[in-house]
Tab-separated table of C-alpha atoms and ligand atoms in Angstrom:
chain	number	residue	atom	x	y	z
A	1425	MET	CA	100.196	142.354	70.511
A	1426	GLU	CA	97.761	145.278	70.481
A	1427	LYS	CA	100.211	147.519	72.350
A	1428	ALA	CA	102.961	146.745	69.827
A	1429	LEU	CA	100.659	147.432	66.884
A	1430	VAL	CA	99.433	150.687	68.421
A	1431	ALA	CA	103.082	151.740	68.875
A	1432	LEU	CA	103.723	150.933	65.207
A	1433	HIS	CA	100.899	153.238	64.062
A	1434	PRO	CA	103.283	155.888	62.606
A	1435	VAL	CA	105.003	153.183	60.544
A	1436	PHE	CA	101.666	151.831	59.294
A	1437	VAL	CA	100.582	155.325	58.300
A	1438	LYS	CA	103.771	155.663	56.222
A	1439	VAL	CA	103.544	152.291	54.480
A	1440	GLY	CA	99.752	152.313	54.318
A	1441	TYR	CA	97.390	150.260	56.447
A	1442	THR	CA	96.304	148.118	53.502
A	1443	ARG	CA	99.861	146.960	52.906
A	1444	ALA	CA	100.491	146.534	56.651
A	1445	GLU	CA	97.389	144.386	56.946
A	1446	ARG	CA	98.686	141.992	54.305
A	1447	TRP	CA	101.892	141.440	56.312
A	1448	ILE	CA	100.167	141.114	59.651
A	1449	SER	CA	97.501	138.702	58.444
A	1450	VAL	CA	100.238	136.466	57.061
A	1451	ILE	CA	101.547	136.149	60.640
A	1452	GLU	CA	98.234	136.250	62.508
A	1453	LYS	CA	96.456	133.535	60.566
A	1454	PRO	CA	98.960	130.680	61.125
A	1455	VAL	CA	99.705	131.708	64.729
A	1456	LYS	CA	96.044	131.727	65.769
A	1457	GLY	CA	95.297	128.716	63.607
A	1458	PHE	CA	98.046	126.691	65.280
A	1459	LEU	CA	97.347	127.833	68.840
A	1460	PHE	CA	93.553	128.128	68.836
A	1461	ASP	CA	92.306	126.420	65.667
A	1462	SER	CA	91.159	129.893	64.641
A	1463	LYS	CA	89.115	130.216	61.461
A	1464	SER	CA	90.330	133.791	60.886
A	1465	CYS	CA	86.922	135.462	60.793
A	1466	GLY	CA	88.626	138.825	61.289
A	1467	GLN	CA	86.433	139.675	64.307
A	1468	CYS	CA	88.263	137.801	66.990
A	1469	THR	CA	86.366	136.787	70.115
A	1470	LEU	CA	89.078	134.592	71.662
A	1471	GLY	CA	89.524	136.912	74.651
A	1472	SER	CA	85.797	136.607	75.374
A	1473	THR	CA	85.372	132.918	74.643
A	1474	GLY	CA	87.981	131.296	76.839
A	1475	MET	CA	90.444	131.309	73.913
A	1476	THR	CA	88.089	128.997	71.985
A	1477	CYS	CA	87.213	129.961	68.426
A	1478	PRO	CA	83.401	129.908	68.102
A	1479	MET	CA	83.694	129.608	64.340
A	1480	ASN	CA	84.421	125.911	64.948
A	1481	CYS	CA	80.823	125.465	66.101
A	1482	PRO	CA	78.997	123.787	63.183
A	1483	LYS	CA	76.341	126.501	63.542
A	1484	THR	CA	79.002	129.213	64.048
A	1485	LEU	CA	77.181	130.395	67.165
A	1486	ARG	CA	79.031	133.271	68.812
A	1487	ASN	CA	76.830	133.970	71.817
A	1488	GLY	CA	76.489	130.684	73.629
A	1489	PRO	CA	75.384	127.162	72.894
A	1490	CYS	CA	72.393	125.970	70.941
A	1491	GLY	CA	69.790	123.876	72.702
A	1492	GLY	CA	71.258	120.624	71.475
A	1493	VAL	CA	74.354	120.135	73.609
A	1494	ARG	CA	74.403	116.488	74.674
A	1495	GLU	CA	74.440	115.454	78.320
A	1496	ASP	CA	78.111	114.517	78.099
A	1497	GLY	CA	78.944	117.955	76.676
A	1498	SER	CA	79.388	116.815	73.091
A	1499	CYS	CA	78.007	118.608	70.058
A	1500	GLU	CA	74.605	117.647	68.670
A	1501	ILE	CA	75.845	117.973	65.095
A	1502	LYS	CA	79.269	116.347	65.588
A	1503	PRO	CA	78.984	113.919	68.513
A	1504	ASP	CA	82.713	113.183	68.452
A	1505	MET	CA	83.456	116.843	69.249
A	1506	THR	CA	83.016	118.635	72.564
A	1507	CYS	CA	80.604	121.547	72.171
A	1508	ILE	CA	82.804	124.576	71.690
A	1509	TRP	CA	80.762	126.396	74.330
A	1510	VAL	CA	81.653	123.788	76.923
A	1511	THR	CA	85.308	124.339	76.044
A	1512	ALA	CA	84.796	128.114	75.976
A	1513	TRP	CA	83.199	128.129	79.422
A	1514	GLU	CA	85.983	125.999	80.893
A	1515	GLY	CA	88.601	128.235	79.291
A	1516	SER	CA	86.920	131.384	80.573
A	1517	GLN	CA	87.143	130.063	84.145
A	1518	ARG	CA	90.942	129.972	83.811
A	1519	MET	CA	91.195	133.569	82.560
A	1520	ALA	CA	91.275	136.748	84.599
A	1521	ASP	CA	87.880	138.409	84.029
A	1522	GLY	CA	86.916	135.457	81.835
A	1523	GLU	CA	83.551	135.024	83.496
A	1524	GLN	CA	82.603	138.634	82.714
A	1525	ALA	CA	84.146	138.537	79.238
A	1526	ILE	CA	82.169	135.499	78.113
A	1527	GLN	CA	78.948	137.399	78.826
A	1528	ILE	CA	79.774	140.147	76.317
A	1529	ILE	CA	77.268	139.979	73.473
A	1530	GLN	CA	79.044	139.473	70.146
A	1531	GLY	CA	77.725	141.135	67.035
A	1532	PRO	CA	76.860	139.174	63.903
A	1533	VAL	CA	79.765	138.001	61.775
A	1534	ASP	CA	80.666	140.256	58.873
A	1535	ALA	CA	81.722	137.768	56.206
A	1536	SER	CA	83.546	140.506	54.288
A	1537	LEU	CA	86.162	140.586	57.075
A	1538	GLN	CA	87.065	136.896	56.717
A	1539	GLY	CA	90.852	136.541	56.596
A	1540	SER	CA	91.557	140.124	57.611
A	1541	SER	CA	93.636	140.996	60.659
A	1542	ALA	CA	91.636	141.248	63.876
A	1543	TRP	CA	94.836	142.335	65.647
A	1544	LEU	CA	95.188	145.360	63.403
A	1545	ARG	CA	91.477	146.198	63.604
A	1546	GLU	CA	91.592	146.200	67.410
A	1547	ALA	CA	94.740	148.345	67.402
A	1548	ARG	CA	93.079	150.859	65.064
A	1549	GLN	CA	90.018	151.011	67.308
A	1550	THR	CA	92.279	151.838	70.256
A	1551	ILE	CA	94.041	154.544	68.220
A	1552	ASP	CA	90.700	156.018	67.119
A	1553	GLN	CA	89.401	156.014	70.714
A	1554	ARG	CA	92.530	157.824	71.930
A	1555	ALA	CA	92.193	160.393	69.165
A	1556	GLY	CA	88.652	161.001	70.410
B	1953	SF4	S1	76.203	121.693	70.429
B	1953	SF4	FE1	77.640	123.417	70.710
B	1953	SF4	S2	79.157	123.204	69.048
B	1953	SF4	FE2	77.397	121.903	68.523
B	1953	SF4	S3	76.086	123.174	67.209
B	1953	SF4	FE3	75.334	123.429	69.317
B	1953	SF4	S4	76.449	125.218	70.116
B	1953	SF4	FE4	77.531	124.555	68.282
């Protein structure tokens, strides 16, 4: 997806990134919601968390589990749910470089980005890096 969005940069410049973001978030939100139960925080960590959205953790922990994970791997707050970090770890083991990726420290959530397009943000970061 990032490659396609980077390639579309000239189009986004013409139509305006604000307008482009509205279109892309309309696609991104339901796709990620359906596939990964994403909460659309706008700062996607799926590639680093075994394709598990950490915003489903009742404490919204983004850098590993709290100290309350039960012996059977269920959540201390919601016992009927597997701790998202158990699921994240298992998912990371199935991904190329997943074990390294899950060790990347995630920054704090910026609530102002809720609902915005993480796809577009990542593409813009790549464009900015290339521009130097
Ligand atoms: S047990 Fe896991 S899912 Fe539950 S609050 Fe702690 S870190 Fe979050």
